[in-house]
XYZ file of C-alpha atoms in Angstrom:
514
model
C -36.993 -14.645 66.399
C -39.305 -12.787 63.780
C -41.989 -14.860 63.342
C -43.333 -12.965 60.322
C -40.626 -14.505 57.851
C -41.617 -17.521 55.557
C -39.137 -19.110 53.573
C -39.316 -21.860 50.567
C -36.476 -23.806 49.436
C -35.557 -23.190 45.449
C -34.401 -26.495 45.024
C -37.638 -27.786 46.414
C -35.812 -30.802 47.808
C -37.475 -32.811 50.607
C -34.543 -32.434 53.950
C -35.728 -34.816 57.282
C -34.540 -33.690 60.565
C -33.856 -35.782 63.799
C -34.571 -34.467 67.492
C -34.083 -36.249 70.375
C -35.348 -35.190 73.596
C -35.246 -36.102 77.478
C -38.878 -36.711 79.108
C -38.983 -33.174 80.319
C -38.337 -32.038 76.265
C -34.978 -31.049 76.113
C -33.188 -31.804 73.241
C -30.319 -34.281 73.773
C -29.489 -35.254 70.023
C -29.713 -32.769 67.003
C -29.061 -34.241 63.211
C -26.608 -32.303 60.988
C -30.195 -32.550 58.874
C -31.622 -30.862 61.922
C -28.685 -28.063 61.956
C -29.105 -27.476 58.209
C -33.328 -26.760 58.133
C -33.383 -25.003 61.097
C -30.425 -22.588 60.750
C -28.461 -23.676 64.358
C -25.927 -25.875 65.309
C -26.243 -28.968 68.064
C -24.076 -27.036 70.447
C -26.412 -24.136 70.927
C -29.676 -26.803 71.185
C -28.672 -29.936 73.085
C -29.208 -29.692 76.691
C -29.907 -26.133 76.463
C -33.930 -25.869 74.607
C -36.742 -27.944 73.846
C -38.270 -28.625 70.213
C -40.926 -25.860 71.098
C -38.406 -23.382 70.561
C -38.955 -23.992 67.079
C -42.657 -23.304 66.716
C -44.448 -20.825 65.938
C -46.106 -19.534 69.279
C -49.673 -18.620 67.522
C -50.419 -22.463 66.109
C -48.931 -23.498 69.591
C -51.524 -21.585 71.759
C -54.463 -22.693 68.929
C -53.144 -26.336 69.367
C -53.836 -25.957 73.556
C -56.992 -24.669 73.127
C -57.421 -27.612 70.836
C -56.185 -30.021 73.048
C -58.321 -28.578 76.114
C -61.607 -28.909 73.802
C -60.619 -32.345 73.641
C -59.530 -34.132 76.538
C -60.808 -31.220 79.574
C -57.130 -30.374 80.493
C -55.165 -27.366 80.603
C -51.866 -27.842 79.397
C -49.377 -25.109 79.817
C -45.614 -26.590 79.012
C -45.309 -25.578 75.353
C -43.710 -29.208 74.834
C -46.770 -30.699 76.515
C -48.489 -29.345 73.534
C -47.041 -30.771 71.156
C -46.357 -34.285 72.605
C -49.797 -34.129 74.070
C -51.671 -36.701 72.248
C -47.983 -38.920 71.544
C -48.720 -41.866 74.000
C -46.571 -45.291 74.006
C -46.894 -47.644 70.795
C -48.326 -44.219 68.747
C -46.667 -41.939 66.443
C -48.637 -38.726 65.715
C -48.450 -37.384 62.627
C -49.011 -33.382 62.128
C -48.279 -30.268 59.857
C -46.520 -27.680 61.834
C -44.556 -24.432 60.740
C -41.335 -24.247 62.341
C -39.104 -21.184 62.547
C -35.634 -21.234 62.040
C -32.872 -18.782 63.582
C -33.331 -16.157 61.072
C -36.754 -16.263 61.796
C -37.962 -18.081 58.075
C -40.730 -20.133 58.095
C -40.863 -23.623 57.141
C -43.969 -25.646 56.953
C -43.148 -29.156 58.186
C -44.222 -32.643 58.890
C -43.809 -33.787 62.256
C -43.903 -37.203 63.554
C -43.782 -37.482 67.154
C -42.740 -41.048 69.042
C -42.245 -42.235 72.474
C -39.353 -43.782 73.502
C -39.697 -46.395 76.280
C -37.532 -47.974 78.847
C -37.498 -51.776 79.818
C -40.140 -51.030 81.700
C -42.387 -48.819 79.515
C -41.590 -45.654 81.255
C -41.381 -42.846 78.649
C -37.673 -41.815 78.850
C -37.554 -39.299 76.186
C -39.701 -38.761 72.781
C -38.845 -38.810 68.959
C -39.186 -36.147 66.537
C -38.379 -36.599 62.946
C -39.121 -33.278 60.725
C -39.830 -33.654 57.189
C -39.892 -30.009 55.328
C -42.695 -29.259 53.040
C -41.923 -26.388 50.856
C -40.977 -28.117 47.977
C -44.402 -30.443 48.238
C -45.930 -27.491 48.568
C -44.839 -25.461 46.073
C -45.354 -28.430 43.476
C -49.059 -28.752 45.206
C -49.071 -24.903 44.214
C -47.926 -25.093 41.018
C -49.955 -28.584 40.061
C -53.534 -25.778 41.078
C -52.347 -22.946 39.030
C -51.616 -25.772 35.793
C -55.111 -27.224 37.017
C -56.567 -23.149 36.714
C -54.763 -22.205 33.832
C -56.162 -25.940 31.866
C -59.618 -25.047 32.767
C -59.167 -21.634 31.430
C -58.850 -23.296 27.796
C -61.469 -23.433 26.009
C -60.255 -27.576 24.148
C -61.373 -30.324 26.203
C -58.733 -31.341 28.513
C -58.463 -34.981 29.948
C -55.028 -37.762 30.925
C -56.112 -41.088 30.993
C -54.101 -44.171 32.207
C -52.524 -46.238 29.673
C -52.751 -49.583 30.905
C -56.721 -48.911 31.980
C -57.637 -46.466 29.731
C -59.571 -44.826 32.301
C -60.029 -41.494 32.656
C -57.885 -39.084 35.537
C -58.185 -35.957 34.624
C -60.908 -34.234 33.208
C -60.799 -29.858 33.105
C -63.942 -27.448 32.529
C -63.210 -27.445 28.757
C -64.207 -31.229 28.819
C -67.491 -30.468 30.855
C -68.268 -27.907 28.490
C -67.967 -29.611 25.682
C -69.328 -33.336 26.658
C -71.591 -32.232 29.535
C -70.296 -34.794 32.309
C -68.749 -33.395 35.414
C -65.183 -34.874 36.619
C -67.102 -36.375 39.752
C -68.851 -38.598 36.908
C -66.073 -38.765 34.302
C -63.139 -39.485 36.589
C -62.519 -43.025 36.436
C -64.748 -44.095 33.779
C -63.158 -46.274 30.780
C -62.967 -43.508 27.805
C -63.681 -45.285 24.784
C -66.548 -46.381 25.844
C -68.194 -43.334 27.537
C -67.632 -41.450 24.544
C -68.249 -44.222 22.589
C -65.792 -43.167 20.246
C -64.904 -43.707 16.365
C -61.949 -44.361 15.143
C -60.163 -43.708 12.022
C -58.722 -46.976 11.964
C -57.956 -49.846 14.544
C -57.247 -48.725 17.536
C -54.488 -50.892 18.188
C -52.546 -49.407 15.299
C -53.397 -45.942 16.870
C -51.757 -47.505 20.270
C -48.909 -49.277 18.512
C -48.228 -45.654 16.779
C -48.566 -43.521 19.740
C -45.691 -45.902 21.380
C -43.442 -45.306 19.271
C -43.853 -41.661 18.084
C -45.022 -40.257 22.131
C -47.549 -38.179 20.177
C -50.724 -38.967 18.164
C -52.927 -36.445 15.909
C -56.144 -37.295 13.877
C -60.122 -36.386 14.016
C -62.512 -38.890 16.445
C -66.350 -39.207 16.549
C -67.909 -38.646 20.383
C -70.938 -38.850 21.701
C -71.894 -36.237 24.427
C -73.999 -36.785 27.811
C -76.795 -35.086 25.082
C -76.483 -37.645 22.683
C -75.382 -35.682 20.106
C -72.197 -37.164 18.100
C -69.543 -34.519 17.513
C -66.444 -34.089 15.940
C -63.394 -33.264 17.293
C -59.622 -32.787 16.378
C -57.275 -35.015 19.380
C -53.913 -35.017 19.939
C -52.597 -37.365 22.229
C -49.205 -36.636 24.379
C -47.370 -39.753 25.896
C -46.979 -39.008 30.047
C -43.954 -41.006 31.594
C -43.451 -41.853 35.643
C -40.152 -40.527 36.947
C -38.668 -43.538 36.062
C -39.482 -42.657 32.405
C -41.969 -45.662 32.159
C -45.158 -44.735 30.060
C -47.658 -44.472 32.177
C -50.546 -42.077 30.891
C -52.140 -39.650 27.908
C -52.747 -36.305 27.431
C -55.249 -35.315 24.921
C -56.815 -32.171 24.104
C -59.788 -32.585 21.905
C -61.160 -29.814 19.605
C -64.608 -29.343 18.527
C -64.291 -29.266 14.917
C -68.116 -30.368 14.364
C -69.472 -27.070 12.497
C -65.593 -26.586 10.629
C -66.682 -30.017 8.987
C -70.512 -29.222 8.215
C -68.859 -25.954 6.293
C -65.899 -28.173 4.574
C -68.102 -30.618 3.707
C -71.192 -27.763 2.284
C -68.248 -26.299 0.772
C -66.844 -29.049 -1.058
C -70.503 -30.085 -1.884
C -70.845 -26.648 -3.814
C -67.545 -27.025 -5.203
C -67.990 -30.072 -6.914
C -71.391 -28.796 -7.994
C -70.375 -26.001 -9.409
C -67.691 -28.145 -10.826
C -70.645 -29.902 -12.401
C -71.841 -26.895 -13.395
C -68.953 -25.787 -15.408
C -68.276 -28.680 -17.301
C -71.346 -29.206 -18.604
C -71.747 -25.153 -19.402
C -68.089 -25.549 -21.047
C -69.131 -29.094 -22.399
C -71.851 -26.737 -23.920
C -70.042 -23.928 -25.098
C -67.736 -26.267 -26.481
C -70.608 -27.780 -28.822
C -71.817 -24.516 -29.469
C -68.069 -23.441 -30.749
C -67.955 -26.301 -32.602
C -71.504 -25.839 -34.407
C -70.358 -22.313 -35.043
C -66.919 -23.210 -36.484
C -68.970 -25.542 -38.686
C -71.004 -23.244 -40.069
C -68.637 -20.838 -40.405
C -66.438 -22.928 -42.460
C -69.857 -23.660 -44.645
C -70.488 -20.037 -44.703
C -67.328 -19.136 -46.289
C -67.838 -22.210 -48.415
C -70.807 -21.107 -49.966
C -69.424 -17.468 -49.853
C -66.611 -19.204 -52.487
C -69.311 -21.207 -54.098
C -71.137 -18.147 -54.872
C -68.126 -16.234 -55.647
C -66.893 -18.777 -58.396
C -70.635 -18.861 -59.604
C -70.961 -14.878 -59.943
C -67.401 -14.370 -61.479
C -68.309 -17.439 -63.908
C -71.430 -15.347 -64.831
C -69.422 -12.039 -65.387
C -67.078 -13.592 -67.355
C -69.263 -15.630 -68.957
C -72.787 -14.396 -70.046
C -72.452 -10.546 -69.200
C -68.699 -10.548 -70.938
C -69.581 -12.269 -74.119
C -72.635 -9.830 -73.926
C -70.827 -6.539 -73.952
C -68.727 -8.519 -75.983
C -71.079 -8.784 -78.721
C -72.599 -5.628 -78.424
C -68.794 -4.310 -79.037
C -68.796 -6.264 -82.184
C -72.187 -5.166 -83.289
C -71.162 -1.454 -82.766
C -68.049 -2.002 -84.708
C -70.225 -3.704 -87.458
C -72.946 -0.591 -87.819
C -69.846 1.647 -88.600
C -69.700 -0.104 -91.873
C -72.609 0.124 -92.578
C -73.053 3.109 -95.217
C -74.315 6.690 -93.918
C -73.224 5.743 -90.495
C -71.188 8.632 -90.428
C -73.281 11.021 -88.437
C -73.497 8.422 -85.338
C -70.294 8.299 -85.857
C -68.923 9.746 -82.436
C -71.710 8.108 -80.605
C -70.664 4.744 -82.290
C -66.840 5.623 -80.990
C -68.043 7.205 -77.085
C -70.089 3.560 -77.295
C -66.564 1.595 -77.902
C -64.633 3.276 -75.399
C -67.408 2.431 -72.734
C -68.234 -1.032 -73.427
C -63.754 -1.534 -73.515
C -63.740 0.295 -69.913
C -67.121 -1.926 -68.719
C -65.589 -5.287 -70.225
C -62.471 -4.403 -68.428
C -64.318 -3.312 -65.222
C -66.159 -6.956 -65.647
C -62.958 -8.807 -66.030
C -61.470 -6.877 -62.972
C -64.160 -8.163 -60.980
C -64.537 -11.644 -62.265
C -60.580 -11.686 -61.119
C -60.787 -10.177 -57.559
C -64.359 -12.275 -56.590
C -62.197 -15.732 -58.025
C -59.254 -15.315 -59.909
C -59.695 -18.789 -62.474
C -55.581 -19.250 -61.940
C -56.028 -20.387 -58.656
C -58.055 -23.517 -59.372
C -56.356 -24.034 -62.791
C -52.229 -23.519 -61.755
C -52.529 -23.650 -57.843
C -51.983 -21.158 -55.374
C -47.893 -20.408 -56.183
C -49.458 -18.281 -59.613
C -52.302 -17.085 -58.213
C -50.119 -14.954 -55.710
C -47.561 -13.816 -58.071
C -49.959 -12.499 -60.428
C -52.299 -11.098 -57.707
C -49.771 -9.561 -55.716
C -48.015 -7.952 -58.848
C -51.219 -6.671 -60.440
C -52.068 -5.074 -56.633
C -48.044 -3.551 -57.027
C -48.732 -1.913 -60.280
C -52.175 -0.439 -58.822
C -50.682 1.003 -55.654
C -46.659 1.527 -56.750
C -45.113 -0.682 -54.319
C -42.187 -2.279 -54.811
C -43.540 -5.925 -54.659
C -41.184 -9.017 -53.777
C -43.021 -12.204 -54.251
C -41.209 -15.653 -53.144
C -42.838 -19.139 -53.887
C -41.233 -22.385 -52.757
C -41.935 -24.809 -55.279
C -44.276 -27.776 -53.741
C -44.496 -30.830 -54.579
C -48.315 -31.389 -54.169
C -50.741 -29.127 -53.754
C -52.709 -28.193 -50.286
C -55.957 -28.782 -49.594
C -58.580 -26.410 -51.242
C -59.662 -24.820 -47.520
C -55.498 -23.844 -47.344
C -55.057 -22.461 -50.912
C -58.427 -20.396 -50.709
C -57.550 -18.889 -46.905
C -54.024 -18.095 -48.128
C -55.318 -16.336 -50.763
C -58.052 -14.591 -49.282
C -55.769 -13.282 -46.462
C -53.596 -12.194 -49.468
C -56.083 -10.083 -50.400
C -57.038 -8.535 -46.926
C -53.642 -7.751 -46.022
C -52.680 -6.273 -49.483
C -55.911 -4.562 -49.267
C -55.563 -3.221 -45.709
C -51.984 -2.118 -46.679
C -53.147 0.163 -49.532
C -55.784 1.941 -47.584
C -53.579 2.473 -44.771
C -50.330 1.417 -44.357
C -48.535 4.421 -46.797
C -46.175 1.254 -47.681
C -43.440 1.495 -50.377
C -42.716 -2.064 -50.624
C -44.437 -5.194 -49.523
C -43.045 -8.950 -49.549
C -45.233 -11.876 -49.443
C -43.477 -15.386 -48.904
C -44.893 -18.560 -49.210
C -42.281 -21.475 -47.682
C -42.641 -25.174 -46.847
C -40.550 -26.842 -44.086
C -41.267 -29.864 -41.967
C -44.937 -30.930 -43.364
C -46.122 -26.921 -42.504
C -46.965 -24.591 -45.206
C -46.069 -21.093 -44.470
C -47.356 -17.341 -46.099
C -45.554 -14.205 -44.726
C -46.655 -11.282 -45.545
C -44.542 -7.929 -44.827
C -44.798 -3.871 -45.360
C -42.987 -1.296 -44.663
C -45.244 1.114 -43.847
C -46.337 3.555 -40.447
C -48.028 0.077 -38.655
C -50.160 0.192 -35.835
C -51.172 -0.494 -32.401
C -52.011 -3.901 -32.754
C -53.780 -3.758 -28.805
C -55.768 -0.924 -29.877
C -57.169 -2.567 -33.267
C -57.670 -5.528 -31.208
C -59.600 -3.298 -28.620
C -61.617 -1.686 -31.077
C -62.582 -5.618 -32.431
C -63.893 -6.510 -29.095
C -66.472 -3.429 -29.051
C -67.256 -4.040 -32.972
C -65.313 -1.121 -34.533
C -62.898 -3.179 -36.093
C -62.800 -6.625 -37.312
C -60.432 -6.676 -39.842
C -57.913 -8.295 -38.285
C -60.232 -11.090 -36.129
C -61.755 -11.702 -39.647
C -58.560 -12.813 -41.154
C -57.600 -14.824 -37.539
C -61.205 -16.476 -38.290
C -60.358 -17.781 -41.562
C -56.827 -18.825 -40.999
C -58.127 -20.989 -37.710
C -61.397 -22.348 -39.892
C -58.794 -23.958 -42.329
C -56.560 -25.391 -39.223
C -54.009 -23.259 -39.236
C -52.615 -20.184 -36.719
C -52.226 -16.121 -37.441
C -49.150 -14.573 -35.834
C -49.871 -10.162 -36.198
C -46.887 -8.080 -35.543
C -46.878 -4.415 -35.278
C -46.018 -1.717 -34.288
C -45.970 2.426 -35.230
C -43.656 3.772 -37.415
C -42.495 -0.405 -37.375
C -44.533 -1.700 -40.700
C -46.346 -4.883 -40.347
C -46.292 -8.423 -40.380
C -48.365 -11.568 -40.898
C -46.791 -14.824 -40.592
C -49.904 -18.070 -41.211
C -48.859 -21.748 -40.863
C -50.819 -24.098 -41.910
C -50.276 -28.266 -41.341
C -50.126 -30.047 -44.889
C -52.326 -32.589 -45.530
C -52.849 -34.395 -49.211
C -55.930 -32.997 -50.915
C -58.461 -34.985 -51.320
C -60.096 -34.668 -54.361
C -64.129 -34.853 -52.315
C -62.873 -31.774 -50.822
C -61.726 -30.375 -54.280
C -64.994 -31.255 -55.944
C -66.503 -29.594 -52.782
C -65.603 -26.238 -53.739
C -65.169 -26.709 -57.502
C-alpha cells in the first residue's frame, strides 16, 4: 500500500466501521461500514489480517516508543500496539490514520474494547472506527472563517440569545473596544459595553425575531472609557434544527462620521442663519429702494407737472405778450424802418412759443390728467407719427373707470420710451400701440416693424452700465405693480406687451400726484 496518499470525503459525512478480532488480532467480523471506508471486502480480511494492517506503519512505531516510555516494555506485535493500553472494563479512545487499499489516508477515531468471557478472559477485542475527514475539514474551514473575520477591520462578535453572553469575539472587536476574547468571551454584552439604545430593547428583540436581521447606530463604552459610536447589524444564527439560537453583529465605528455630520449640519444650519437674515436684509433693502424709487419718480412727475405748468404758464403768456407788444409798435407811426426787425422778432417769438408748448407737452401733456390716459395716447402717439412718418395704428378699449394715477403715468411714460427708442433706432415704418382690458388686467402693447435687436446683448450691455434703456422701462412698469414682457429679435421688429392689475383709484393717490 502507498502510504503517501490522503484522501477526504466530499460529502464530508461521518461513516463508523466495526472490527472484530480474535485475542491474537485477527479479524473475525468486518461491517459492510468497514468494507466501504477502507476500500476491501470481509472475504479478503476475516481470518486472514489483523486491524494493524490498516495503519499507517510510521504513527505505529511512534506509538511503541510511546508505549515503552510509559510502562518499561517492549512491545513488538503491531496489534499489541494498538490494544496496548485496552485492558478489561476500558475503552481507549485515540486518533489514528488508517490506510485503505488504494493506499488513501483517512484520519480516524478509534475506540478500542475488550471483550470478555464468563470468566473475564479476554477472548477477542472491539474496534469501532469513526472517520474524521468531514470533522476535519469543517474544523478547517470553521479556522480559515475565524482568519478571514479577524482580517476585517468591523468588530466581529455572536452572542447567545437566550444569555446574551458573548461567544465569539474576532481582532476587529479587540481593536476597536480594547478587551481580548480571553476577557470578553462569556461576559453579558449589554452590560460590558454598557450600551445605548435607540429605543427599548425589547422592541429591538421582538423586531429582530421576526425580521432575522436588525440595523441601527448604538452607544459603547470601550475598556478606555471612551463612549463611541458605532453602526450594528445584527444576523439571527439558527441550530440545525432551525431553532434560534444566537447573533451575529458586526459593529462599525462611525464615531468621527458623526462628529463631521453633526459639524456639518451645525454649519449648515448656520449658514442657513446666515442667509436668511442677509436675504431678510436684502429684502428690506429692496424694499426701501423700491420705495424710494417709486417717490423718486413721483417727485420726478411732481416736478415735471410744476415746470410744464411754468412754461405754459408764466414764460408762455410772457413771449406771449411780448408778441403782442411787437405787433403793437408796428402801428405805431415811423415804425417802418424797424420794420424787418419787428417781423424777424415775430417769427422767433411764434417758433419759441411753439418750442415752449412742445415742451410743456412732452415733460406733462395736461390731457392726461384732464381726459385720462385713452387721449393722451392717441394724441401722443399720432403727433410722434407725423414727426417721424410712421404709419401709426392706435387702439383704445373703452374703460369703464379709470386706473390708478401710478398705471396711467407708467403707461404713458413707457409710451414715450418705446416711441422714442423706435425713432432713433428702429428704421420702423409703422408702429401699433394697443391698450386692452380683460379679466380685471389692463394691458398696453406696443409694436414696430423695424430691424429689432438682440434683446441678450442690450440686456448684457445693462448689466455693465452701457445700456439701461430697456431695465429703465422694466423699473417703472414693476414700481407701479405690473410686469414687462420684451420681444425681439433682428430683422424681427419689436415688441412690448405691460399688464398691469386694476385697482379703483383712489382719489389720496390722485391728489398725490396732482
Amino acid at each position: 500500500m502507498n502510504s503517501d496518499r490522503i484522501a477526504f470525503g466530499d460529502d464530508g459525512l461521518t461513516r463508523v466501521a466495526v472490527i472484530f478480532t480474535r485475542p491474537d488480532g485477527i479479524i473475525s467480523s468486518f461491517s459492510h461500514a468497514a468494507e466501504r471506508l477502507l476500500g476491501v471486502t470481509a472475504e479478503t480480511v476475516v481470518g486472514h489480517l489483523t486491524p494493524a494492517a490498516f495503519h499507517d506503519p510510521l504513527e505505529l512505531d511512534a506509538r511503541r516508543r510511546t508505549i515503552v516510555a510509559q510502562v518499561g516494555t517492549v512491545i513488538e506485535d503491531p496489534f499489541g500496539v494498538i490494544v496496548g493500553l485496552v485492558s478489561l472494563g476500558q475503552m481507549v479512545e485515540e486518533e489514528w490514520t488508517y490506510i485503505d487499499g488504494t493506499g488513501c489516508r483517512i484520519p480516524v477515531r478509534l475506540f478500542v474494547s475488550a471483550l470478555p468471557d464468563k470468566r473475564g478472559n479476554i477472548v477477542g477485542y472491539c474496534f469501532v472506527v469513526k472517520d474524521r475527514r468531514g470533522q476535519l475539514q469543517a474544523e478547517a474551514l470553521l479556522q480559515r472563517q475565524a482568519k478571514l473575520l479577524d482580517l476585517a477591520n468591523d468588530a466581529i462578535l455572536v452572542r447567545d440569545l437566550v444569555s446574551d453572553t458573548i461567544t465569539y469575539w474576532n481582532e476587529g472587536a479587540v481593536r476597536l473596544y480594547g478587551w481580548t476574547s480571553g476577557e470578553a468571551l462569556g461576559a453579558y454584552i449589554h452590560e460590558f459595553l454598557h450600551t445605548t439604545f435607540p429605543c427599548p430593547l425589547e422592541e429591538i428583540k421582538r423586531e429582530f425575531l421576526q425580521a432575522g436581521l436588525w440595523r441601527g447606530e448604538l452607544v459603547h463604552r470601550t475598556r478606555a472609557g471612551r463612549t463611541i459610536t458605532v453602526s450594528s447589524r445584527w444576523t439571527l444564527l439558527r441550530d440545525s434544527s432551525g431553532v434560534p439560537s444566537g447573533s451575529l453583529e458586526l459593529n462599525t465605528d462611525i464615531t468621527e462620521q458623526k462628529r463631521t455630520q453633526e459639524a456639518l449640519t451645525h454649519a449648515h444650519e448656520e449658514l442657513e442663519a446666515r442667509v436668511l437674515e442677509r436675504t431678510a436684509a436684502l429684502r428690506e433693502a429692496n424694499e426701501r429702494l423700491r420705495i424710494l424709487s417709486r417717490r423718486l419718480m413721483e417727485i420726478q412727475e411732481s416736478e415735471r407737472r410744476a415746470i410744464a405748468r411754468d412754461l405754459h404758464d408764466e414764460i408762455g403768456q410772457a413771449l406771449t405778450a411780448i408778441k403782442l407788444n411787437l405787433r403793437e409798435i408796428r402801428t405805431v407811426p415811423g415804425s417802418e424802418a424797424v420794420e424787418n426787425q419787428i417781423v424777424d422778432s415775430l417769427e422767433i417769438l411764434g417758433q419759441v412759443l411753439q418750442r415752449v408748448r412742445s415742451l410743456a407737452l412732452d415733460l406733462r401733456p395736461s390731457l392726461l390728467d384732464e381726459l385720462g390716459l385713452g387721449p393722451a395716447l392717441r394724441w401722443y402717439v399720432g403727433r410722434q407719427a407725423e414727426r417721424a412718418g410712421w404709419e401709426a395704428l392706435v387702439s383704445v378699449e373703452a374703460l369703464t373707470s379709470r386706473p390708478s394715477p401710478e398705471v396711467e403715468i407708467a403707461c404713458f411714460r413707457l409710451t414715450q420710451e418705446a416711441l422714442t427708442n423706435v425713432a432713433r433706432h428702429s428704421q420702423a415704418s409703422k408702429v401699433e400701440v394697443r391698450l386692452e382690458r380683460a379679466h380685471q388686467e389692463l394691458t398696453l402693447v406696443i409694436r414696430d416693424n423695424g430691424i429689432g435687436f438682440d434683446l441678450e446683448m442690450v440686456r448684457a450691455g445693462a448689466r455693465a452700465g452701457t445700456s439701461v434703456g430697456l431695465s429703465g422701462m422694466e423699473e417703472r412698469v414693476q414700481l407701479a405693480g405690473g410686469t414687462v414682457t420684451i420681444t425681439s429679435a433682428p430683422a424681427a421688429g419689436t415688441e412690448i406687451r405691460a399688464s398691469f392689475p386694476l385697482a379703483a383709484a383712489s382719489e389720496s393717490s390722485r391728489e398725490d400726484l396732482q
